[in-house]
PDB file of C-alpha atoms in Angstrom:
ATOM      1  CA  MET A   1      82.506  83.803 136.983  1.00 84.00           C
ATOM      2  CA  ILE A   2      80.566  86.877 137.794  1.00 92.00           C
ATOM      3  CA  HIS A   3      81.255  89.875 139.947  1.00 96.00           C
ATOM      4  CA  GLN A   4      78.901  92.762 141.245  1.00 98.00           C
ATOM      5  CA  LEU A   5      79.468  96.202 142.788  1.00 98.00           C
ATOM      6  CA  VAL A   6      77.527  98.980 143.588  1.00 98.00           C
ATOM      7  CA  VAL A   7      78.022 102.250 142.967  1.00 98.00           C
ATOM      8  CA  ARG A   8      76.018 105.835 143.909  1.00 98.00           C
ATOM      9  CA  VAL A   9      75.735 108.354 141.201  1.00 98.00           C
ATOM     10  CA  TYR A  10      77.163 111.360 142.969  1.00 98.00           C
ATOM     11  CA  PHE A  11      76.892 115.238 140.939  1.00 97.00           C
ATOM     12  CA  GLU A  12      80.882 114.634 139.992  1.00 97.00           C
ATOM     13  CA  ASP A  13      79.915 112.190 137.660  1.00 97.00           C
ATOM     14  CA  THR A  14      76.913 114.410 135.965  1.00 97.00           C
ATOM     15  CA  ASP A  15      76.614 116.734 133.101  1.00 92.00           C
ATOM     16  CA  PHE A  16      74.961 119.764 131.518  1.00 86.00           C
ATOM     17  CA  SER A  17      71.640 117.414 130.851  1.00 85.00           C
ATOM     18  CA  GLY A  18      71.600 116.131 134.781  1.00 89.00           C
ATOM     19  CA  PHE A  19      71.921 113.540 133.864  1.00 94.00           C
ATOM     20  CA  ALA A  20      75.139 111.481 134.582  1.00 97.00           C
ATOM     21  CA  TYR A  21      78.133 112.038 131.762  1.00 95.00           C
ATOM     22  CA  HIS A  22      78.514 108.811 129.449  1.00 96.00           C
ATOM     23  CA  GLY A  23      82.123 109.075 130.442  1.00 96.00           C
ATOM     24  CA  SER A  24      81.372 107.982 133.906  1.00 97.00           C
ATOM     25  CA  TYR A  25      79.789 105.087 133.332  1.00 98.00           C
ATOM     26  CA  VAL A  26      83.504 104.387 131.745  1.00 97.00           C
ATOM     27  CA  ARG A  27      84.655 104.611 134.957  1.00 97.00           C
ATOM     28  CA  PHE A  28      82.005 102.838 137.211  1.00 98.00           C
ATOM     29  CA  MET A  29      83.539 100.040 134.651  1.00 98.00           C
ATOM     30  CA  GLU A  30      86.932 100.121 135.423  1.00 97.00           C
ATOM     31  CA  ARG A  31      85.787  99.619 139.582  1.00 97.00           C
ATOM     32  CA  GLY A  32      83.943  97.069 138.147  1.00 98.00           C
ATOM     33  CA  ARG A  33      86.627  94.985 136.885  1.00 96.00           C
ATOM     34  CA  THR A  34      89.362  96.279 139.069  1.00 93.00           C
ATOM     35  CA  GLU A  35      87.093  94.812 142.033  1.00 93.00           C
ATOM     36  CA  LEU A  36      87.038  91.389 139.803  1.00 94.00           C
ATOM     37  CA  VAL A  37      90.538  90.859 140.128  1.00 90.00           C
ATOM     38  CA  ARG A  38      90.839  92.002 143.194  1.00 89.00           C
ATOM     39  CA  SER A  39      87.937  89.448 144.352  1.00 90.00           C
ATOM     40  CA  LEU A  40      90.921  87.146 142.921  1.00 86.00           C
ATOM     41  CA  SER A  41      93.265  87.843 145.556  1.00 75.00           C
ATOM     42  CA  VAL A  42      94.518  89.515 143.142  1.00 74.00           C
ATOM     43  CA  SER A  43      96.703  93.228 144.114  1.00 76.00           C
ATOM     44  CA  GLN A  44      96.882  94.710 140.590  1.00 79.00           C
ATOM     45  CA  ALA A  45      99.500  97.153 141.892  1.00 83.00           C
ATOM     46  CA  ASP A  46     101.981  93.865 143.798  1.00 83.00           C
ATOM     47  CA  LEU A  47     101.952  92.350 140.385  1.00 81.00           C
ATOM     48  CA  PHE A  48     102.628  95.166 139.015  1.00 83.00           C
ATOM     49  CA  GLU A  49     106.030  96.287 141.716  1.00 85.00           C
ATOM     50  CA  ARG A  50     107.265  92.513 141.351  1.00 85.00           C
ATOM     51  CA  GLU A  51     106.195  91.297 137.488  1.00 83.00           C
ATOM     52  CA  ARG A  52     106.207  94.732 135.837  1.00 87.00           C
ATOM     53  CA  PHE A  53     102.776  92.671 134.970  1.00 89.00           C
ATOM     54  CA  ALA A  54      99.312  95.013 133.952  1.00 90.00           C
ATOM     55  CA  PHE A  55      96.679  94.562 132.580  1.00 93.00           C
ATOM     56  CA  VAL A  56      95.614  97.022 129.534  1.00 95.00           C
ATOM     57  CA  VAL A  57      91.783  97.844 127.899  1.00 97.00           C
ATOM     58  CA  ARG A  58      92.691  97.362 124.213  1.00 97.00           C
ATOM     59  CA  ARG A  59      89.103  97.675 123.268  1.00 98.00           C
ATOM     60  CA  MET A  60      85.872  98.959 124.196  1.00 98.00           C
ATOM     61  CA  ALA A  61      82.291  98.424 122.643  1.00 98.00           C
ATOM     62  CA  ILE A  62      79.621 100.475 124.605  1.00 98.00           C
ATOM     63  CA  GLU A  63      75.761 100.528 124.359  1.00 98.00           C
ATOM     64  CA  PHE A  64      74.428 103.976 126.208  1.00 97.00           C
ATOM     65  CA  GLN A  65      70.741 102.275 127.013  1.00 96.00           C
ATOM     66  CA  LYS A  66      69.240 104.544 129.201  1.00 95.00           C
ATOM     67  CA  PRO A  67      70.690 107.291 131.378  1.00 95.00           C
ATOM     68  CA  ALA A  68      71.393 107.357 135.233  1.00 98.00           C
ATOM     69  CA  ARG A  69      70.305 110.600 137.179  1.00 97.00           C
ATOM     70  CA  MET A  70      72.529 111.200 140.556  1.00 97.00           C
ATOM     71  CA  ASP A  71      71.376 110.010 143.567  1.00 97.00           C
ATOM     72  CA  ASP A  72      70.475 107.074 141.886  1.00 98.00           C
ATOM     73  CA  GLU A  73      72.600 103.792 143.161  1.00 98.00           C
ATOM     74  CA  LEU A  74      73.630 101.670 139.994  1.00 98.00           C
ATOM     75  CA  LEU A  75      74.978  97.665 140.232  1.00 98.00           C
ATOM     76  CA  VAL A  76      77.752  97.274 137.759  1.00 98.00           C
ATOM     77  CA  VAL A  77      77.765  94.265 136.844  1.00 98.00           C
ATOM     78  CA  THR A  78      80.855  92.000 135.461  1.00 98.00           C
ATOM     79  CA  SER A  79      81.957  88.639 133.631  1.00 96.00           C
ATOM     80  CA  VAL A  80      84.146  86.831 132.189  1.00 95.00           C
ATOM     81  CA  MET A  81      83.272  85.770 128.584  1.00 96.00           C
ATOM     82  CA  GLU A  82      86.456  84.002 127.440  1.00 95.00           C
ATOM     83  CA  LEU A  83      89.194  84.311 128.349  1.00 94.00           C
ATOM     84  CA  ARG A  84      91.885  83.431 126.208  1.00 93.00           C
ATOM     85  CA  GLY A  85      96.387  82.777 126.630  1.00 93.00           C
ATOM     86  CA  ALA A  86      96.472  86.615 126.498  1.00 95.00           C
ATOM     87  CA  THR A  87      93.397  88.039 126.197  1.00 96.00           C
ATOM     88  CA  LEU A  88      90.372  88.474 128.292  1.00 95.00           C
ATOM     89  CA  ARG A  89      87.138  89.335 127.183  1.00 97.00           C
ATOM     90  CA  LEU A  90      83.974  90.602 128.897  1.00 97.00           C
ATOM     91  CA  ALA A  91      81.048  91.715 129.448  1.00 98.00           C
ATOM     92  CA  GLN A  92      79.848  94.924 131.702  1.00 98.00           C
ATOM     93  CA  ALA A  93      76.520  95.820 131.953  1.00 98.00           C
ATOM     94  CA  VAL A  94      75.598  98.611 134.475  1.00 98.00           C
ATOM     95  CA  MET A  95      71.692  98.101 136.291  1.00 98.00           C
ATOM     96  CA  ARG A  96      69.319 100.404 138.148  1.00 98.00           C
ATOM     97  CA  GLY A  97      67.169  97.832 139.270  1.00 98.00           C
ATOM     98  CA  GLU A  98      65.425  95.389 137.191  1.00 97.00           C
ATOM     99  CA  GLU A  99      67.090  98.018 134.401  1.00 98.00           C
ATOM    100  CA  THR A 100      70.051  98.103 132.369  1.00 98.00           C
ATOM    101  CA  LEU A 101      71.280 100.903 131.551  1.00 98.00           C
ATOM    102  CA  VAL A 102      74.542 100.421 129.619  1.00 98.00           C
ATOM    103  CA  THR A 103      76.293  97.380 128.511  1.00 98.00           C
ATOM    104  CA  ALA A 104      79.557  96.848 127.267  1.00 98.00           C
ATOM    105  CA  GLU A 105      82.092  93.909 125.945  1.00 98.00           C
ATOM    106  CA  VAL A 106      85.588  94.971 127.168  1.00 98.00           C
ATOM    107  CA  VAL A 107      89.350  93.194 125.761  1.00 98.00           C
ATOM    108  CA  VAL A 108      92.028  93.513 128.228  1.00 97.00           C
ATOM    109  CA  ALA A 109      95.123  92.199 127.527  1.00 97.00           C
ATOM    110  CA  ALA A 110      98.148  91.139 129.454  1.00 95.00           C
ATOM    111  CA  THR A 111     100.935  92.272 129.281  1.00 94.00           C
ATOM    112  CA  ARG A 112     104.549  92.383 131.348  1.00 92.00           C
ATOM    113  CA  GLU A 113     107.494  95.798 130.692  1.00 88.00           C
ATOM    114  CA  GLY A 114     104.234  96.640 128.004  1.00 85.00           C
ATOM    115  CA  ARG A 115     104.745  93.003 126.132  1.00 91.00           C
ATOM    116  CA  ALA A 116     101.929  90.698 125.858  1.00 93.00           C
ATOM    117  CA  THR A 117     102.509  88.254 128.445  1.00 95.00           C
ATOM    118  CA  ARG A 118     100.561  84.886 129.124  1.00 94.00           C
ATOM    119  CA  ILE A 119      97.915  85.364 132.688  1.00 92.00           C
ATOM    120  CA  PRO A 120      98.823  84.154 135.121  1.00 87.00           C
ATOM    121  CA  ASP A 121      97.286  80.546 135.601  1.00 85.00           C
ATOM    122  CA  ALA A 122      96.791  81.008 139.430  1.00 82.00           C
ATOM    123  CA  MET A 123      94.244  83.771 137.485  1.00 86.00           C
ATOM    124  CA  ARG A 124      92.970  82.180 134.818  1.00 88.00           C
ATOM    125  CA  ASP A 125      91.821  79.404 136.889  1.00 87.00           C
ATOM    126  CA  ALA A 126      90.812  81.816 139.563  1.00 86.00           C
ATOM    127  CA  MET A 127      88.337  83.316 136.508  1.00 88.00           C
ATOM    128  CA  GLU A 128      86.855  79.945 135.255  1.00 83.00           C
ATOM    129  CA  GLY A 129      85.810  79.119 138.246  1.00 67.00           C
TER     130      GLY A 129
ATOM    131  CA  MET B   1      84.286 119.848 115.828  1.00 64.00           C
ATOM    132  CA  LEU B   2      80.964 121.499 116.715  1.00 63.00           C
ATOM    133  CA  ARG B   3      82.199 124.500 117.352  1.00 62.00           C
ATOM    134  CA  ALA B   4      84.132 124.469 114.135  1.00 56.00           C
ATOM    135  CA  VAL B   5      80.882 124.352 112.274  1.00 53.00           C
ATOM    136  CA  GLU B   6      79.650 127.604 114.262  1.00 53.00           C
ATOM    137  CA  VAL B   7      77.749 125.485 116.689  1.00 56.00           C
ATOM    138  CA  ALA B   8      77.994 125.534 120.319  1.00 59.00           C
ATOM    139  CA  GLN B   9      76.293 122.359 122.042  1.00 58.00           C
ATOM    140  CA  SER B  10      74.621 125.775 124.537  1.00 58.00           C
ATOM    141  CA  SER B  11      73.760 127.521 121.261  1.00 59.00           C
ATOM    142  CA  LEU B  12      72.261 124.156 120.068  1.00 58.00           C
ATOM    143  CA  HIS B  13      70.479 123.375 123.431  1.00 57.00           C
ATOM    144  CA  ALA B  14      69.149 127.701 123.521  1.00 58.00           C
ATOM    145  CA  GLN B  15      68.456 128.074 119.828  1.00 59.00           C
ATOM    146  CA  MET B  16      67.105 124.866 118.839  1.00 64.00           C
ATOM    147  CA  GLY B  17      64.618 124.820 121.700  1.00 69.00           C
ATOM    148  CA  GLY B  18      66.440 123.081 123.678  1.00 76.00           C
ATOM    149  CA  LEU B  19      68.481 120.442 121.210  1.00 82.00           C
ATOM    150  CA  ALA B  20      71.391 118.271 121.963  1.00 84.00           C
ATOM    151  CA  PHE B  21      73.254 115.273 121.377  1.00 87.00           C
ATOM    152  CA  VAL B  22      73.925 112.494 123.935  1.00 92.00           C
ATOM    153  CA  VAL B  23      76.111 109.390 122.602  1.00 95.00           C
ATOM    154  CA  ARG B  24      74.731 105.974 121.926  1.00 97.00           C
ATOM    155  CA  ARG B  25      76.832 104.061 121.124  1.00 97.00           C
ATOM    156  CA  MET B  26      81.391 103.635 121.132  1.00 97.00           C
ATOM    157  CA  THR B  27      83.545 101.172 119.640  1.00 97.00           C
ATOM    158  CA  ILE B  28      86.748 102.446 121.177  1.00 96.00           C
ATOM    159  CA  ASP B  29      90.333 100.438 120.098  1.00 97.00           C
ATOM    160  CA  PHE B  30      93.456 101.733 122.221  1.00 96.00           C
ATOM    161  CA  ARG B  31      96.474 101.004 119.682  1.00 96.00           C
ATOM    162  CA  GLY B  32      99.146 102.956 122.036  1.00 94.00           C
ATOM    163  CA  ALA B  33      99.552 105.027 125.047  1.00 93.00           C
ATOM    164  CA  ALA B  34      99.841 108.273 125.577  1.00 94.00           C
ATOM    165  CA  VAL B  35     102.317 109.711 128.698  1.00 94.00           C
ATOM    166  CA  MET B  36     102.729 112.153 130.106  1.00 95.00           C
ATOM    167  CA  ASP B  37     103.315 115.513 129.114  1.00 95.00           C
ATOM    168  CA  ASP B  38     102.318 114.105 125.426  1.00 95.00           C
ATOM    169  CA  VAL B  39     100.581 116.568 122.838  1.00 95.00           C
ATOM    170  CA  LEU B  40      97.788 115.029 121.134  1.00 94.00           C
ATOM    171  CA  THR B  41      95.624 115.491 118.506  1.00 94.00           C
ATOM    172  CA  VAL B  42      91.760 114.431 118.530  1.00 93.00           C
ATOM    173  CA  ALA B  43      90.375 114.081 114.960  1.00 92.00           C
ATOM    174  CA  THR B  44      86.947 113.685 114.556  1.00 90.00           C
ATOM    175  CA  ARG B  45      84.909 113.526 111.080  1.00 91.00           C
ATOM    176  CA  PRO B  46      81.413 112.331 110.466  1.00 90.00           C
ATOM    177  CA  LYS B  47      81.169 109.107 109.231  1.00 92.00           C
ATOM    178  CA  ASP B  48      77.313 108.245 108.552  1.00 93.00           C
ATOM    179  CA  MET B  49      74.462 110.518 109.557  1.00 91.00           C
ATOM    180  CA  ARG B  50      71.276 109.252 109.547  1.00 92.00           C
ATOM    181  CA  GLY B  51      68.070 111.555 110.406  1.00 92.00           C
ATOM    182  CA  ALA B  52      68.314 111.429 114.024  1.00 93.00           C
ATOM    183  CA  SER B  53      72.084 110.481 114.432  1.00 94.00           C
ATOM    184  CA  MET B  54      75.172 110.394 113.097  1.00 93.00           C
ATOM    185  CA  THR B  55      78.770 108.260 113.752  1.00 95.00           C
ATOM    186  CA  LEU B  56      81.833 110.405 113.831  1.00 93.00           C
ATOM    187  CA  ALA B  57      84.753 108.433 113.009  1.00 94.00           C
ATOM    188  CA  GLN B  58      87.547 109.685 115.800  1.00 94.00           C
ATOM    189  CA  GLU B  59      91.136 109.427 115.721  1.00 94.00           C
ATOM    190  CA  VAL B  60      93.766 110.397 119.004  1.00 95.00           C
ATOM    191  CA  ARG B  61      97.110 110.734 117.509  1.00 95.00           C
ATOM    192  CA  ARG B  62     100.217 111.630 118.822  1.00 96.00           C
ATOM    193  CA  GLY B  63     102.136 112.771 115.544  1.00 95.00           C
ATOM    194  CA  ASP B  64     101.150 109.955 112.865  1.00 95.00           C
ATOM    195  CA  GLU B  65     101.250 107.759 115.506  1.00 97.00           C
ATOM    196  CA  VAL B  66      97.081 106.500 115.262  1.00 97.00           C
ATOM    197  CA  LEU B  67      97.013 105.826 119.531  1.00 96.00           C
ATOM    198  CA  VAL B  68      93.142 105.689 120.492  1.00 96.00           C
ATOM    199  CA  ALA B  69      90.296 104.979 117.406  1.00 96.00           C
ATOM    200  CA  ALA B  70      86.566 105.048 117.911  1.00 96.00           C
ATOM    201  CA  ASP B  71      83.894 105.092 116.321  1.00 96.00           C
ATOM    202  CA  VAL B  72      80.856 107.008 117.779  1.00 95.00           C
ATOM    203  CA  LEU B  73      77.136 107.400 117.423  1.00 96.00           C
ATOM    204  CA  VAL B  74      75.194 110.296 118.502  1.00 94.00           C
ATOM    205  CA  ALA B  75      71.243 111.265 118.303  1.00 94.00           C
ATOM    206  CA  ALA B  76      70.274 114.639 118.589  1.00 93.00           C
ATOM    207  CA  VAL B  77      67.248 114.848 121.536  1.00 90.00           C
ATOM    208  CA  ARG B  78      64.835 116.926 122.524  1.00 87.00           C
ATOM    209  CA  ASP B  79      63.075 116.172 125.858  1.00 83.00           C
ATOM    210  CA  GLY B  80      64.621 113.031 125.885  1.00 80.00           C
ATOM    211  CA  ARG B  81      62.938 112.225 122.578  1.00 88.00           C
ATOM    212  CA  ALA B  82      64.623 111.752 119.373  1.00 91.00           C
ATOM    213  CA  VAL B  83      64.407 114.308 117.128  1.00 93.00           C
ATOM    214  CA  ARG B  84      65.774 114.966 113.112  1.00 93.00           C
ATOM    215  CA  ILE B  85      69.317 116.193 113.375  1.00 91.00           C
ATOM    216  CA  PRO B  86      68.462 120.325 111.804  1.00 86.00           C
ATOM    217  CA  ASP B  87      69.372 120.237 108.540  1.00 86.00           C
ATOM    218  CA  GLU B  88      71.484 123.445 108.780  1.00 80.00           C
ATOM    219  CA  LEU B  89      74.013 121.405 111.041  1.00 81.00           C
ATOM    220  CA  ARG B  90      74.079 118.658 108.713  1.00 82.00           C
ATOM    221  CA  ALA B  91      74.627 120.096 105.609  1.00 81.00           C
ATOM    222  CA  ALA B  92      77.886 122.504 107.504  1.00 78.00           C
ATOM    223  CA  LEU B  93      78.491 118.452 108.567  1.00 77.00           C
ATOM    224  CA  ALA B  94      78.213 117.240 104.949  1.00 73.00           C
ATOM    225  CA  MET B  95      80.526 120.393 103.702  1.00 67.00           C
ATOM    226  CA  GLN B  96      83.452 118.897 106.545  1.00 63.00           C
ATOM    227  CA  ASP B  97      82.984 115.004 104.946  1.00 61.00           C
ATOM    228  CA  PRO B  98      81.925 115.637 100.412  1.00 56.00           C
ATOM    229  CA  GLU B  99      82.238 111.648 100.736  1.00 58.00           C
ATOM    230  CA  LEU B 100      79.137 111.681 103.538  1.00 56.00           C
ATOM    231  CA  ASP B 101      76.035 110.585 101.997  1.00 52.00           C
ATOM    232  CA  PRO B 102      73.340 113.862 101.404  1.00 51.00           C
ATOM    233  CA  PRO B 103      70.874 114.830 103.759  1.00 49.00           C
TER     234      PRO B 103
END
């Protein structure tokens, strides 16, 4: 499945260079992942409260190809590349129109009470769609 | 780390005609979680040095425990274009790690 989220770059997202601070893209991509999970009708807050379930980021490989500027309207594209029992690998891209600014591969693990757990079947089925 | 070798990014920018470092790539492993009130140490060392870029190996530690490890590739740029890392900076960083290839 592929998810898209529009993000605007504000002054608070930029650094002394005038471009978006590299850490800002990490936050934008996290929003993309959160919205992907929300689109599966899953509230991460509810899951945590009921079952102490949480997704944790295990690994990120990020390439910063081109910089964004304040006022740019960006698109965070997130797709599921691999779905295993307890982990998920996502491909993300931050686009400005046709231009790819940043790409990332993110490995996320499902945990319950801080220990590895199986990704719930309902979520798995929805992601495979 | 740059400040430890007596280089502040703003000085680099001012003295070397607008030189700045930009992050090109990061590979980050999140091994353990920090919690509020933890005191962490960020250890940074140069791992690889090229003409216009260098890789830094970083660890975020809580005592002896490595919580996060990352390799970060940074490139030297001036006016948005890749430039050679200044020799005095290259030499100062090489002193931090004798195993780095000579500039």
